[in-house]
Amino acid sequence: MTALQHVKMGTYYVVHMPEPDDFAFWRERARQLVQCDVPPDRVAWVEPGGNGSLFSHGDKRLPVPDDATRMIRASKRFLSIAKNVAHHSDPERFSLLYAMLWRLQSNPRLMEDKADSQVRRLEDMDKSVRRDAHKMHAFVRFRMVEDEAGNQQYVAWFEPDHHIVRREAGFFVRRFANMHWSILTPRGCIHWDGETLRESGPAQKSDAPQGDPAEDLWRKYYASIFNPARLKIGAMLKEMPRKYWKNMPEAALIPELVAGAQKRESEMVDAGALEYEDRPETLAAIDKAIHACRKCPIGLLDNQAVMGEGADDAPLMIVGEQPGDQEDQAGKPFVGPAGQVLNAALEVAGIERKQTYVTNAVKHFKYVQRGKRRLHQSPTAKEIDVCRWWHEAERAIVKPKVVLALGASAARAMLGKTVSISKARGEPMMLDDGSELWVTAHPSYLLRLSGDAKAEQERLFAADLAAVKERLAELVE
Amino acid sequence: MAALETIQKLEILADAAKYDASCASSGTAKRSSTGGKGVGSTEGMGICHAYAPDGRCISLLKILLTNHCIFDCHYCINRKSSNVRRAKFTPQEVADLTLTFYRRNYIEGLFLSSGIIKSSNHTMELLVETARILREEHDFRGYIHLKTIPEADPELAHQAGLHADRVSINVELPTDSGLTRLAPDKNSRQIEGAMGGMKMAIRQSKDERKRFKHAPRFAPGGQSTQMIVGADAATDSDIVGKASRLYDSFRLRRVYYSAFSPIPDASAVLPLKRPPLMREHRLYQSDWLMRFYGFAPAEVMQATGEDGNLPLDIDPKLAWALKFRGRFPVDVNRAGREDLLRVPGLGTRAVGQILASRRHRSLRLDDVAKLTVSVAKVRPFICTVDWRPTLLTDRADLRSLLAPKQEQLELFAA
């Protein structure tokens, strides 16, 4: 009987696949069938273990083509997709591939027609297999076991959607060429001993080791690298669907991480990121607000906030460190011993204090109680930074042309970094708002010195003030 | 203080690294462990081994060598004046941890950064030493990304490039004034100078490899950078402009945007509110438009509103299309690739499929529907054999028809 007669008689053929992913076998049989002009609806493709009884009337002996050299058309794109689709778990995959191969004979460019529903279906299956393979590369988790001889064996349990285990062996061989490992799956297992790859039949989850001490480290890493301020559960689920979770040690943490995220975020905010109101726009509003400010520990001491004083359009703003004992009692800046030194030096330099605006980098007096005395304490960098908010509000209103910072704390408040007075003095620095910053020593420093050192520092202080006066004269013109 | 256990150090130093957006492990040379002594392979495409509930991919062991730092950058949790717990790994500890994770298939490799201790050079030496232990002592062939310190000796940066797949230097803030204000110890000239040096070294190595097969590879995965969004007053326009200049000047593989997020012990000069995460997302979308959709930076800037920021409720491509309605509708059966790529809702893949399919048939709206996620979004901007949007494209309320529903938005917004 010729092939043509077979078809005319309505013979039905059954092809039993030896392996669920044997593309080469399918290709040989499919070629033979197309050469014999057997249409897709006359062939059934049966997977190993598949239900063959439905097709018991089918002929398992395939027809022999009249011309075995007849060219079969299959585009490159079809072949590359078909190789992947052969690994899909859909029992219809081989029939679909055959149907497409059949259609390609009359329309060789069919694969380019992306709007064809059969082409789309194959493309989707191809994508699904490639995605499954990619997820296998990503989500296989080895557990290490040591035998008595101390040899390390890495074993993983994985549940792929498709018949991809054999297909992906190469990836793991290339990556872990010098390890001994096994990947166990319900669709068959692969084993590598550093030299050869061996296959074995399906396994169960209980065949794999149940834990690995390194998983504690990994879980800790997973929990720590997660930023609770940016919860995006949908994005996570899209790439790591729940079906994979059961075999990933870190996934057990997800529910508690999600539940704790809101709490952790608010703790993060409470711990530091201070909530500020809108920036006050008048000096009076700043004065009121600083009295209520408790954003740093200094505000919690028994003291009062000391507001700057002077002309609200002064071309020169003088910034000290913080109020001292007397300033705190008076509620005014630079009224104590350091203030007297400053006043005297300003007079010598020819600067009218009344025409300046005098304030402090930190608004409250920081001290430690020693008996009846309150001893001055330097503010920390953090405290200066917190108070910068108020000082910048003052500067935005007064808009001075020149800012004179007295001492390192004041300079830090302006610059955001700590500078050395001896290096920074004598030359102006530009600030963000276009004003010039001049830096000099704090007058209280002069009070602590004696002898030659005192004379030298007083001379430098006076020189700095003179330079500021000169510069002001240039700028005001 | 008692010495910290490895697991405690890991907690502190991974926590400190989480503000870095990048975790990519792609785009480097192909390698495998076959014929070597150790483990590791890279095959072009990066692999995300897990996803955290923040939606970010976990591809690399991303940690700091130490979070001690002599710098005082206000947006950074590890700055000198911050009150966080501090810890320090030795290079050997980091190398061991990397291998422990890699062998179990948890990661693609290591992304190592560090706070600055003692000096920039000292810190950079430790980073390079970690990579050297992995590469030379363990023949590790997985992915290594090293953050390079711009202030360090160029010779050290060069060694980093010899061991690492990718190197990166963060520009941190989009404007110089922002940098001066928030990162007083850094300086943009130095940062860009170091990036320029990297670019030259990468180019030189590529050139040498063309001539000499065994010339050493230098950062085959290229260099990238990161900008913090929302910590200073820079608008999206400023950021897009800066990013495109960086791409042009330094041949960067990627510019990462990291929405400023509230950090414990934050400094008082930082803004009051954190920017919506959506802003970061919109910047990435605009980045994509420039890299894959043929938009010029100036065109992306045209999509910004009056305040210089991209709209948050709709994506930048749609925003651009709504402003330039005269360019639409586009005929899917005739228009060229560039015009199709401008249609909101059509991605590069869909455009490729339209171009291939229309050789076989005249496309109808149903056909386009099969190739796209949402034909409703595409419809106002295209015509097919059986569809013309007629009045739709010109409707004044088109934006509200296409913008996602408000409830959906709030899931993502800050």
Tab-separated table of C-alpha atoms in Angstrom, chain B:
chain	number	residue	atom	x	y	z
B	1	MET	CA	32.191	45.867	72.861
B	2	ALA	CA	32.189	42.155	72.166
B	3	ALA	CA	33.125	41.152	68.657
B	4	LEU	CA	30.101	40.779	66.422
B	5	GLU	CA	29.152	37.425	64.965
B	6	THR	CA	29.192	37.102	61.189
B	7	ILE	CA	25.418	37.020	61.112
B	8	GLN	CA	25.155	40.295	63.055
B	9	LYS	CA	27.684	41.984	60.810
B	10	LEU	CA	25.801	40.736	57.778
B	11	GLU	CA	22.616	42.230	59.164
B	12	ILE	CA	24.186	45.642	59.752
B	13	LEU	CA	26.157	45.815	56.529
B	14	ALA	CA	23.396	44.516	54.251
B	15	ASP	CA	20.964	46.895	55.890
B	16	ALA	CA	23.393	49.729	55.206
B	17	ALA	CA	23.646	48.750	51.542
B	18	LYS	CA	19.940	48.604	50.834
B	19	TYR	CA	19.690	52.214	49.713
B	20	ASP	CA	21.745	51.419	46.620
B	21	ALA	CA	19.375	50.732	43.742
B	22	SER	CA	21.592	48.768	41.417
B	23	CYS	CA	21.690	44.993	41.558
B	24	ALA	CA	22.287	44.196	37.918
B	25	SER	CA	24.469	41.274	36.952
B	26	SER	CA	24.104	41.503	33.201
B	27	GLY	CA	26.137	42.552	30.235
B	28	THR	CA	29.535	41.145	31.067
B	29	ALA	CA	31.807	38.721	29.236
B	30	LYS	CA	30.780	35.053	29.012
B	31	ARG	CA	32.633	32.799	31.422
B	32	SER	CA	32.214	29.370	32.943
B	33	SER	CA	33.940	27.376	35.650
B	34	THR	CA	34.726	24.526	33.260
B	35	GLY	CA	38.471	23.919	33.258
B	36	GLY	CA	38.967	26.067	36.353
B	37	LYS	CA	39.346	25.320	40.036
B	38	GLY	CA	36.427	27.245	41.439
B	39	VAL	CA	32.809	28.058	40.782
B	40	GLY	CA	31.035	30.635	38.706
B	41	SER	CA	29.725	31.502	35.307
B	42	THR	CA	28.259	34.484	33.526
B	43	GLU	CA	26.168	34.038	30.420
B	44	GLY	CA	25.258	37.517	29.347
B	45	MET	CA	21.842	37.788	30.862
B	46	GLY	CA	21.742	38.525	34.570
B	47	ILE	CA	19.715	36.340	36.893
B	48	CYS	CA	17.553	37.558	39.743
B	49	HIS	CA	17.768	34.852	42.380
B	50	ALA	CA	15.047	36.241	44.587
B	51	TYR	CA	12.748	39.208	44.919
B	52	ALA	CA	12.234	41.131	48.126
B	53	PRO	CA	8.810	42.470	49.151
B	54	ASP	CA	9.980	45.889	47.941
B	55	GLY	CA	9.795	44.437	44.428
B	56	ARG	CA	13.532	44.679	43.946
B	57	CYS	CA	15.520	41.887	42.475
B	58	ILE	CA	18.187	40.196	44.579
B	59	SER	CA	20.902	39.159	42.217
B	60	LEU	CA	24.096	39.921	44.060
B	61	LEU	CA	25.304	39.816	47.622
B	62	LYS	CA	25.099	43.570	48.091
B	63	ILE	CA	26.932	44.669	51.199
B	64	LEU	CA	29.280	47.255	52.557
B	65	LEU	CA	32.704	46.216	53.711
B	66	THR	CA	32.145	48.616	56.570
B	67	ASN	CA	29.644	51.314	57.455
B	68	HIS	CA	32.170	53.349	59.397
B	69	CYS	CA	32.720	56.541	57.423
B	70	ILE	CA	34.755	59.703	57.760
B	71	PHE	CA	32.463	61.551	55.330
B	72	ASP	CA	29.375	63.409	56.389
B	73	CYS	CA	26.897	63.292	53.487
B	74	HIS	CA	23.507	64.294	54.785
B	75	TYR	CA	21.361	61.865	52.785
B	76	CYS	CA	23.467	58.891	53.818
B	77	ILE	CA	22.631	56.711	56.774
B	78	ASN	CA	26.311	55.916	57.285
B	79	ARG	CA	27.549	59.471	57.554
B	80	LYS	CA	29.968	60.304	60.319
B	81	SER	CA	27.444	62.160	62.440
B	82	SER	CA	24.817	59.424	62.241
B	83	ASN	CA	23.988	57.237	65.156
B	84	VAL	CA	23.755	53.814	63.486
B	85	ARG	CA	25.366	50.613	64.716
B	86	ARG	CA	28.683	50.106	63.010
B	87	ALA	CA	30.368	46.931	61.832
B	88	LYS	CA	33.308	45.925	59.692
B	89	PHE	CA	34.048	42.837	57.625
B	90	THR	CA	37.519	41.739	56.592
B	91	PRO	CA	38.052	41.077	52.873
B	92	GLN	CA	38.429	37.367	53.692
B	93	GLU	CA	35.064	37.257	55.479
B	94	VAL	CA	33.308	38.856	52.515
B	95	ALA	CA	34.976	36.439	50.103
B	96	ASP	CA	33.911	33.446	52.221
B	97	LEU	CA	30.357	34.681	52.486
B	98	THR	CA	30.170	35.237	48.736
B	99	LEU	CA	31.314	31.682	48.039
B	100	THR	CA	28.979	30.176	50.656
B	101	PHE	CA	26.025	31.881	48.983
B	102	TYR	CA	27.192	31.303	45.436
B	103	ARG	CA	27.668	27.552	45.877
B	104	ARG	CA	24.064	27.242	47.030
B	105	ASN	CA	22.878	29.186	43.987
B	106	TYR	CA	21.572	32.111	46.067
B	107	ILE	CA	23.422	34.791	44.117
B	108	GLU	CA	25.150	35.744	40.871
B	109	GLY	CA	28.083	37.317	42.662
B	110	LEU	CA	29.135	40.228	44.815
B	111	PHE	CA	28.337	43.943	44.814
B	112	LEU	CA	30.760	45.490	47.260
B	113	SER	CA	30.783	49.049	48.442
B	114	SER	CA	32.112	50.653	51.591
B	115	GLY	CA	32.116	53.602	53.920
B	116	ILE	CA	35.404	55.489	53.895
B	117	ILE	CA	37.700	54.430	56.713
B	118	LYS	CA	41.067	56.021	57.435
B	119	SER	CA	41.425	57.276	53.877
B	120	SER	CA	39.978	56.781	50.436
B	121	ASN	CA	43.053	54.832	49.359
B	122	HIS	CA	42.993	52.528	52.375
B	123	THR	CA	39.331	51.728	51.767
B	124	MET	CA	39.837	51.172	48.071
B	125	GLU	CA	42.723	48.794	48.836
B	126	LEU	CA	40.400	46.675	50.976
B	127	LEU	CA	37.745	46.546	48.240
B	128	VAL	CA	40.310	45.499	45.668
B	129	GLU	CA	41.768	42.927	48.051
B	130	THR	CA	38.357	41.296	48.468
B	131	ALA	CA	37.966	40.954	44.723
B	132	ARG	CA	41.519	39.664	44.426
B	133	ILE	CA	40.929	36.911	47.002
B	134	LEU	CA	37.848	35.779	45.117
B	135	ARG	CA	39.419	35.874	41.682
B	136	GLU	CA	42.963	34.711	42.397
B	137	GLU	CA	42.720	32.446	45.433
B	138	HIS	CA	39.346	30.868	44.675
B	139	ASP	CA	39.260	31.216	40.891
B	140	PHE	CA	35.789	32.708	41.276
B	141	ARG	CA	34.215	33.341	37.875
B	142	GLY	CA	30.904	34.841	38.951
B	143	TYR	CA	29.973	38.497	38.790
B	144	ILE	CA	31.737	41.198	40.770
B	145	HIS	CA	30.596	44.813	40.936
B	146	LEU	CA	32.876	47.177	42.836
B	147	LYS	CA	31.904	50.642	43.884
B	148	THR	CA	34.875	52.846	43.196
B	149	ILE	CA	35.823	55.743	45.396
B	150	PRO	CA	36.455	58.812	43.257
B	151	GLU	CA	38.983	60.256	45.689
B	152	ALA	CA	41.191	57.137	45.557
B	153	ASP	CA	44.418	56.731	43.616
B	154	PRO	CA	43.694	55.980	39.926
B	155	GLU	CA	46.037	52.983	40.130
B	156	LEU	CA	43.698	51.377	42.685
B	157	ALA	CA	40.706	52.116	40.501
B	158	HIS	CA	42.564	50.418	37.703
B	159	GLN	CA	43.113	47.276	39.762
B	160	ALA	CA	39.422	47.284	40.654
B	161	GLY	CA	38.591	47.248	36.963
B	162	LEU	CA	40.875	44.283	36.335
B	163	HIS	CA	39.023	42.110	38.879
B	164	ALA	CA	35.491	43.450	38.546
B	165	ASP	CA	32.862	42.979	35.871
B	166	ARG	CA	31.386	46.354	36.554
B	167	VAL	CA	32.616	49.425	38.347
B	168	SER	CA	30.472	52.324	39.431
B	169	ILE	CA	30.978	55.750	40.855
B	170	ASN	CA	27.920	57.508	42.230
B	171	VAL	CA	27.285	61.071	41.134
B	172	GLU	CA	24.866	61.113	44.108
B	173	LEU	CA	22.979	64.299	43.278
B	174	PRO	CA	21.864	65.759	39.979
B	175	THR	CA	23.091	69.294	40.644
B	176	ASP	CA	26.408	70.669	41.813
B	177	SER	CA	24.718	72.914	44.334
B	178	GLY	CA	22.920	69.904	45.795
B	179	LEU	CA	26.206	68.084	46.108
B	180	THR	CA	27.910	71.014	47.816
B	181	ARG	CA	25.055	71.319	50.233
B	182	LEU	CA	24.330	67.684	51.037
B	183	ALA	CA	27.660	65.971	50.411
B	184	PRO	CA	30.174	68.578	51.584
B	185	ASP	CA	33.137	66.180	51.379
B	186	LYS	CA	32.499	65.281	47.748
B	187	ASN	CA	33.115	67.264	44.655
B	188	SER	CA	31.587	66.795	41.265
B	189	ARG	CA	34.778	67.566	39.369
B	190	GLN	CA	36.532	64.737	41.150
B	191	ILE	CA	33.614	62.334	40.595
B	192	GLU	CA	33.373	63.101	36.906
B	193	GLY	CA	37.140	63.018	36.553
B	194	ALA	CA	37.181	59.495	37.981
B	195	MET	CA	34.352	58.449	35.648
B	196	GLY	CA	36.282	59.848	32.716
B	197	GLY	CA	39.341	57.849	33.789
B	198	MET	CA	37.251	54.686	33.907
B	199	LYS	CA	35.851	55.342	30.475
B	200	MET	CA	39.347	55.678	29.039
B	201	ALA	CA	40.551	52.486	30.739
B	202	ILE	CA	37.541	50.503	29.493
B	203	ARG	CA	37.997	51.761	25.968
B	204	GLN	CA	41.730	51.083	26.015
B	205	SER	CA	41.225	47.521	27.191
B	206	LYS	CA	38.675	46.846	24.453
B	207	ASP	CA	41.124	48.183	21.947
B	208	GLU	CA	43.983	46.029	23.249
B	209	ARG	CA	41.832	42.930	23.178
B	210	LYS	CA	41.165	43.434	19.510
B	211	ARG	CA	44.875	43.182	18.888
B	212	PHE	CA	46.065	40.824	21.600
B	213	LYS	CA	43.935	37.872	22.511
B	214	HIS	CA	45.300	37.645	26.031
B	215	ALA	CA	45.194	41.315	26.951
B	216	PRO	CA	43.486	41.566	30.354
B	217	ARG	CA	39.819	42.437	30.426
B	218	PHE	CA	38.900	45.657	32.180
B	219	ALA	CA	35.387	45.959	33.626
B	220	PRO	CA	33.719	44.123	30.725
B	221	GLY	CA	30.339	45.007	32.204
B	222	GLY	CA	31.113	48.709	31.863
B	223	GLN	CA	30.386	51.409	34.415
B	224	SER	CA	27.198	52.747	35.933
B	225	THR	CA	26.180	55.445	38.379
B	226	GLN	CA	23.392	56.405	40.745
B	227	MET	CA	21.518	59.603	41.503
B	228	ILE	CA	19.355	60.275	44.504
B	229	VAL	CA	15.995	61.711	43.573
B	230	GLY	CA	14.100	64.056	45.846
B	231	ALA	CA	16.801	64.957	48.367
B	232	ASP	CA	17.449	68.307	46.734
B	233	ALA	CA	15.387	70.672	44.642
B	234	ALA	CA	16.413	69.284	41.226
B	235	THR	CA	13.462	68.814	38.864
B	236	ASP	CA	12.909	65.838	36.590
B	237	SER	CA	14.084	68.051	33.740
B	238	ASP	CA	17.384	68.648	35.526
B	239	ILE	CA	17.732	64.944	36.227
B	240	VAL	CA	16.958	63.835	32.681
B	241	GLY	CA	19.410	66.417	31.351
B	242	LYS	CA	22.123	65.300	33.722
B	243	ALA	CA	21.528	61.618	32.938
B	244	SER	CA	21.770	62.158	29.219
B	245	ARG	CA	24.980	64.147	29.621
B	246	LEU	CA	26.408	61.319	31.703
B	247	TYR	CA	25.427	58.700	29.137
B	248	ASP	CA	27.080	60.742	26.419
B	249	SER	CA	30.226	61.748	28.256
B	250	PHE	CA	31.068	58.530	30.023
B	251	ARG	CA	29.477	55.757	27.961
B	252	LEU	CA	27.592	54.537	31.022
B	253	ARG	CA	25.682	51.291	30.889
B	254	ARG	CA	23.070	52.537	33.279
B	255	VAL	CA	22.091	55.513	35.361
B	256	TYR	CA	20.172	54.369	38.426
B	257	TYR	CA	17.702	56.585	40.207
B	258	SER	CA	17.051	56.067	43.859
B	259	ALA	CA	14.091	57.806	45.429
B	260	PHE	CA	15.346	59.375	48.595
B	261	SER	CA	13.809	57.357	51.383
B	262	PRO	CA	13.560	58.312	55.005
B	263	ILE	CA	16.611	57.041	56.797
B	264	PRO	CA	17.053	56.579	60.484
B	265	ASP	CA	18.908	59.428	62.079
B	266	ALA	CA	18.405	61.685	59.108
B	267	SER	CA	19.990	65.050	58.926
B	268	ALA	CA	17.956	68.203	59.365
B	269	VAL	CA	18.854	69.715	56.020
B	270	LEU	CA	16.939	67.025	54.148
B	271	PRO	CA	13.505	67.664	52.703
B	272	LEU	CA	10.418	67.247	54.790
B	273	LYS	CA	8.687	64.732	52.640
B	274	ARG	CA	9.988	61.810	50.760
B	275	PRO	CA	9.217	61.846	47.057
B	276	PRO	CA	6.603	59.408	45.810
B	277	LEU	CA	8.162	56.168	44.581
B	278	MET	CA	6.279	56.808	41.371
B	279	ARG	CA	8.691	59.632	40.617
B	280	GLU	CA	11.590	57.208	40.521
B	281	HIS	CA	9.526	54.925	38.280
B	282	ARG	CA	8.731	57.761	35.861
B	283	LEU	CA	12.430	58.619	35.646
B	284	TYR	CA	13.265	55.040	34.756
B	285	GLN	CA	10.573	55.159	32.092
B	286	SER	CA	12.055	58.333	30.651
B	287	ASP	CA	15.467	56.678	30.736
B	288	TRP	CA	13.987	53.836	28.661
B	289	LEU	CA	12.475	56.311	26.204
B	290	MET	CA	15.914	57.755	25.580
B	291	ARG	CA	17.704	54.442	25.360
B	292	PHE	CA	15.260	52.310	23.405
B	293	TYR	CA	12.566	54.516	21.906
B	294	GLY	CA	14.591	57.147	20.099
B	295	PHE	CA	13.502	60.080	22.274
B	296	ALA	CA	15.996	62.906	22.536
B	297	PRO	CA	16.543	64.289	26.051
B	298	ALA	CA	14.881	67.528	24.963
B	299	GLU	CA	11.796	65.570	23.936
B	300	VAL	CA	11.544	63.881	27.311
B	301	MET	CA	11.826	67.307	28.899
B	302	GLN	CA	8.895	68.414	26.749
B	303	ALA	CA	6.813	65.833	28.584
B	304	THR	CA	7.402	67.553	31.925
B	305	GLY	CA	4.855	69.903	33.426
B	306	GLU	CA	5.299	73.561	34.322
B	307	ASP	CA	7.214	72.689	37.471
B	308	GLY	CA	9.784	70.773	35.421
B	309	ASN	CA	8.601	67.414	36.738
B	310	LEU	CA	7.113	64.483	34.874
B	311	PRO	CA	3.453	63.843	35.641
B	312	LEU	CA	2.987	61.135	38.234
B	313	ASP	CA	-0.411	59.852	37.141
B	314	ILE	CA	0.522	58.988	33.542
B	315	ASP	CA	3.708	57.694	31.977
B	316	PRO	CA	6.044	60.097	30.152
B	317	LYS	CA	5.340	58.617	26.736
B	318	LEU	CA	1.631	59.227	27.106
B	319	ALA	CA	2.331	62.694	28.502
B	320	TRP	CA	4.414	63.469	25.423
B	321	ALA	CA	1.762	62.113	23.066
B	322	LEU	CA	-0.947	64.196	24.706
B	323	LYS	CA	1.148	67.319	24.194
B	324	PHE	CA	1.906	66.529	20.563
B	325	ARG	CA	-1.400	65.224	19.330
B	326	GLY	CA	-0.675	66.492	15.851
B	327	ARG	CA	1.732	63.557	15.434
B	328	PHE	CA	-1.184	61.127	15.787
B	329	PRO	CA	-2.990	58.988	14.763
B	330	VAL	CA	-0.238	56.758	13.394
B	331	ASP	CA	-1.230	54.247	10.708
B	332	VAL	CA	-0.010	50.867	11.917
B	333	ASN	CA	-0.061	49.499	8.392
B	334	ARG	CA	2.179	52.198	6.949
B	335	ALA	CA	4.113	54.102	9.597
B	336	GLY	CA	7.823	53.544	10.129
B	337	ARG	CA	9.357	52.067	13.262
B	338	GLU	CA	10.236	55.477	14.769
B	339	ASP	CA	6.644	56.666	14.547
B	340	LEU	CA	5.222	53.416	15.892
B	341	LEU	CA	7.591	53.597	18.853
B	342	ARG	CA	5.999	56.935	19.785
B	343	VAL	CA	2.549	55.400	20.236
B	344	PRO	CA	1.667	55.114	23.941
B	345	GLY	CA	1.058	51.480	24.775
B	346	LEU	CA	3.236	50.030	22.022
B	347	GLY	CA	6.515	48.635	23.293
B	348	THR	CA	9.574	47.703	21.260
B	349	ARG	CA	8.368	44.102	21.082
B	350	ALA	CA	4.892	44.987	19.878
B	351	VAL	CA	6.339	47.334	17.270
B	352	GLY	CA	8.613	44.566	15.989
B	353	GLN	CA	5.659	42.211	15.738
B	354	ILE	CA	3.508	44.783	13.924
B	355	LEU	CA	6.274	45.367	11.402
B	356	ALA	CA	6.642	41.604	10.809
B	357	SER	CA	2.919	40.831	10.677
B	358	ARG	CA	1.910	43.583	8.314
B	359	ARG	CA	3.915	42.001	5.517
B	360	HIS	CA	1.322	39.237	5.601
B	361	ARG	CA	-1.911	41.016	6.218
B	362	SER	CA	-3.415	44.433	6.617
B	363	LEU	CA	-3.755	44.815	10.330
B	364	ARG	CA	-7.168	45.304	11.886
B	365	LEU	CA	-7.796	46.553	15.401
B	366	ASP	CA	-8.321	42.959	16.562
B	367	ASP	CA	-4.876	42.029	15.283
B	368	VAL	CA	-3.272	44.906	17.150
B	369	ALA	CA	-5.170	43.814	20.258
B	370	LYS	CA	-3.451	40.425	20.087
B	371	LEU	CA	-0.042	42.091	20.050
B	372	THR	CA	-0.492	44.569	22.885
B	373	VAL	CA	-1.423	44.479	26.517
B	374	SER	CA	-4.169	47.069	26.321
B	375	VAL	CA	-5.722	48.062	23.030
B	376	ALA	CA	-7.848	50.645	24.833
B	377	LYS	CA	-4.713	52.620	25.615
B	378	VAL	CA	-3.358	52.364	22.075
B	379	ARG	CA	-6.610	53.007	20.214
B	380	PRO	CA	-6.759	56.808	20.355
B	381	PHE	CA	-3.355	57.079	18.707
B	382	ILE	CA	-3.517	54.644	15.784
B	383	CYS	CA	-5.515	53.829	12.712
B	384	THR	CA	-5.958	50.384	11.240
B	385	VAL	CA	-7.894	49.071	8.260
B	386	ASP	CA	-11.119	49.096	10.264
B	387	TRP	CA	-10.428	51.799	12.833
B	388	ARG	CA	-9.890	55.531	12.924
B	389	PRO	CA	-9.999	57.402	16.199
B	390	THR	CA	-11.711	60.413	14.509
B	391	LEU	CA	-12.608	62.690	17.405
B	392	LEU	CA	-11.000	60.628	20.126
B	393	THR	CA	-7.464	61.922	19.622
B	394	ASP	CA	-8.636	65.513	19.965
B	395	ARG	CA	-10.873	65.105	22.974
B	396	ALA	CA	-9.996	67.461	25.765
B	397	ASP	CA	-10.627	64.816	28.408
B	398	LEU	CA	-8.431	62.184	26.749
B	399	ARG	CA	-5.946	62.324	29.570
B	400	SER	CA	-8.535	61.426	32.158
B	401	LEU	CA	-9.801	58.601	29.927
B	402	LEU	CA	-6.341	57.072	29.785
B	403	ALA	CA	-4.907	57.827	33.198
B	404	PRO	CA	-5.165	54.918	35.602
B	405	LYS	CA	-7.899	55.083	38.203
B	406	GLN	CA	-7.107	57.005	41.348
B	407	GLU	CA	-7.412	53.991	43.673
B	408	GLN	CA	-4.810	52.147	41.697
B	409	LEU	CA	-2.450	55.057	41.903
B	410	GLU	CA	-2.501	55.197	45.655
B	411	LEU	CA	-1.179	51.696	45.954
B	412	PHE	CA	2.090	52.945	44.556
B	413	ALA	CA	2.237	56.550	45.588
B	414	ALA	CA	4.258	57.428	48.651
